[in-house]
Amino acid sequence: MYKFRLHGLVADMWPLIRIMQMTGFFLLDYHEDMSFGWTSIRAGYAGSISGLMVIQFALIFINLMKQSDDVNDLTANTITVLFFVHSLVKFFYFALRRGKFYRTLATWNNANSHPLFSENHSRHHATAVGSMRRLVMYVGIGIIISGFAWTIITFVGDSVHEIPDPENANETIFEEVPRLMLRSWYPWNALSGGGYVVSFVIQILWLFLALSHAMMMDTMFCCWLIYTCQQLVHLKEIMKPLMELSASLDTLVPHSAELFRAVSATTNNPITSGDGDGIRAIYSNQHDFSNFRLNTGALANINSGSVGPNGLTKKQEVLVRSAIKYWVERHKHVVRFVSNIGDTYGSALLLHMLISTVTLTLLAYQATKIEAANVYACTVIGYLVYTLAQVFLFCFFGNRLIEESSSVMEAAYSCQWYDGSEEAKTFIQIVCQQCQKAMSISGAKFFTVSLDLFASVLGAVVTYFMVLVQLN
Amino acid sequence: MEALSLNLRLLTLSGIVEPTSVSGSLWKKSLFSMYMTTSIIVFIPILLGELTAFYHFWGDLVVITNNMFTLVGNVTFYGEALYIIARKKDFLKLVEKLQDMIDHMPRAGAKCDLIAKQTAKRSKSLTLSMLFIVYMVPFSWSISPLVSMLLAVDEDIPEHDTQLEDEVEEFWKSLISIMWLPLDATQSPAREFIYMGQAFVFLITASYYTSVNTVFVALIVQTTGQFEILLATINHMDDAVRSQDLLPFEKTEDLTNTVLMDVSEGKVMRWMHQHDDPTDLRPYFVAVIRHHQMIIAFAKQLNDLLSPLLFLYFFSAQVMMCVMAFQMVLTWEEQNNFLKFCFGLLCVLVGPFFFCSQGDVLIQKSFEVQQAVYGCKWYYRSERFKRTMLQVITRSQRPVSLTAGKLYIVSMESFAKMLNTVYYYFAVLKQLHEK
């Protein structure tokens, strides 16, 4: 009997996964009852929602083709179409690449652990989960507010559009359009009565679904990045205790007088070089030595010699090695996770940026036609803010990842590595070398997701807007 | 050398590199070099005709851009072939070095043979697709006058405004590329001769294009394959160096330590107390480092040969792309000519694209060495091993990349930049034309 166990990343991201399942994504896994009947019902639900999305989008597109004579109408409709292409693209991207998403979500199912660092780890894990849930809440609130704002603004102002007067070719008259959120073509009369109510209900459902489809995938990506950043913070914080653990006896500064007295008293002996045995011979009389033992009982008869060449007891050395192993394996796990994320979501980011570039260009053009603070201005500014906010969301978290991963090297350098054993020092050296390059998410190798990208997008929009204003 | 066999055969067919069967006898060699000289002899009048047409039709943007395509194309690819002939020794040394590297690479596990097979398949598919796309150009450009001759049998020739356009119209009906000759090229028998000459030159140019470019793309793919084998070898290191250290877990050990260990790995107790490495670790790792060094040296040698060639090639490819895009936009309605220019654009795009994408893959693979070396269980080994490993990591943080002259690094970023430049000049051309 398949026992469904909620563990790993799926447990941490559970509210988001449930929301995605409810809004119709093809996320058919992670249910208790995976019998064929229930799975086909869920698949049917997802399929019917995808059908609704495609059909309504196609109707909007048909409306675009029908109204393609007037330039203003064409531009406005194109912006709407491009705006909602995001939702369709993300929905079907998820459906097609389900396997990769499942694999990324399953990356943290078998994480290693170490008793010394488990408290720190659980603290950071709780922080990560809290941040993720808060992000999902904020994004959800944003979607609901946008949806309602859109609906409310539909009822403000006249719902008309200009067409050339059929009698007089030089004049334009106002023809009535259905008072709906989106300009769409319906095979029934949507101006009044039953047809209007049906169209309104379909549109409000579709609007909320489309907005959530676009944003939920980006939110999942940002949640992954939040988790990664917290893991990196955890790794940085345990560097210091690890160093303290391996603080070798070499750093115990002896009374220099005693040291020289010991040497001068045995001038006939061969000069002891600085190797382990020589210094051990000097120190073995100091009673401070015993404070560094982890147990006061007899040393285990593990190998010959009670003290290794790094100056630590056998137990201490073994402990340090296990801690280093935990650190390195956890770091490798994080790197693997980041490359999974990039693999899974990189192309979606590329498509998003391509579509957004075209949308923002058209919006800049529309913005030059704003004359007064009316409904038109509100809608254009609303579109602009929403599109830029979408890009800002993933650029912000991508930037955080870059910053966190490049600060690992500084954390390695700033701990007291000079107090550590030789082994710990080599470990620090390798970590510094390995973490010189920051980990980043790239949009299918074309660009890096960071705040630089957002700045360049914003700069391009502003430049384009200025140029168009000059030309007018 | 079986990895590059297809490409070397193409090179011999185009007359650039002698086949091995020829190196014995002198008269076979001279026959082969006659092949090369014939193609150059036929090329020279055609080149002169195109150059004079350039001068004759100056001012007519449409004709000039059309002419530029064939002119630049022919000059570049003949140039490529001559470059390879001039540096034949270096080229043959490079092929030998690749063979040497393949013979001496560490073969750890069955994965290496699989990777070698995959690499060979990839280079073969790239070669064949480039062959197909490029040969469409001489095919379509040669067929089009014949097709238009067939179609124009019963229709009337419409009147034209200028005399220049008239000339050009006539040309397009019968010949492949635009030339200006002292005789009237539209009357037979001159027409047939010139047509044959032009078709021959186009075919030879296309074969030079494919053979030279595909052999270098294949070399890049082989280098990438070597990197993949290196990665597989490094990943296999921990398993391959299994030695006497793996004694079973002894219960007589002091158990106060076990709570701090990975109890899933019973063998770790013994490892944790080792200070020396397994005996075969060092020779294995040294073999890995030597392989890495060989790959880097090979890439450098390849870059020395390839860089000037790529520089010229990228530059002329951008010019040709721009010109072809312009022509395509102009002849949007006419099916016949539009298809010609479509194939021409595709053919010019495919070359830089293959180079840039394979160069990008090479850069990515050279970075992966760092991850692979870090991914071995180095925390179990001695300080000596860790210090050696650090050197390898430091070197692999610098990518192994190819350059085109000093201007471009062969990667997808450069390809995107090239497309940007092409679009920019295309927009400028359109503006000029609309004036």
CSV table of C-alpha atoms in Angstrom, one decimal, chain A residues 229 232-233 236 396-410 435 438-440 449-451:
chain,number,residue,atom,x,y,z
A,229,CYS,CA,19.6,31.2,0.3
A,232,LEU,CA,23.7,29.0,2.3
A,233,VAL,CA,23.2,31.2,5.4
A,236,LYS,CA,28.1,30.2,6.5
A,396,PHE,CA,15.1,40.2,-6.8
A,397,PHE,CA,15.4,36.6,-5.7
A,398,GLY,CA,17.9,35.8,-8.4
A,399,ASN,CA,20.0,38.6,-7.1
A,400,ARG,CA,19.7,37.4,-3.5
A,401,LEU,CA,21.0,34.0,-4.6
A,402,ILE,CA,24.0,35.6,-6.3
A,403,GLU,CA,24.8,37.7,-3.2
A,404,GLU,CA,24.5,34.9,-0.8
A,405,SER,CA,26.6,32.5,-2.8
A,406,SER,CA,29.4,35.0,-3.3
A,407,SER,CA,29.5,35.8,0.4
A,408,VAL,CA,30.3,32.2,1.3
A,409,MET,CA,33.9,32.8,0.4
A,410,GLU,CA,34.0,35.8,2.8
A,435,CYS,CA,33.1,29.5,-4.1
A,438,ALA,CA,28.7,33.0,-7.5
A,439,MET,CA,25.9,30.6,-8.2
A,440,SER,CA,23.3,32.2,-10.5
A,449,VAL,CA,18.7,36.7,-13.6
A,450,SER,CA,19.7,39.6,-11.4
A,451,LEU,CA,18.7,43.1,-10.6
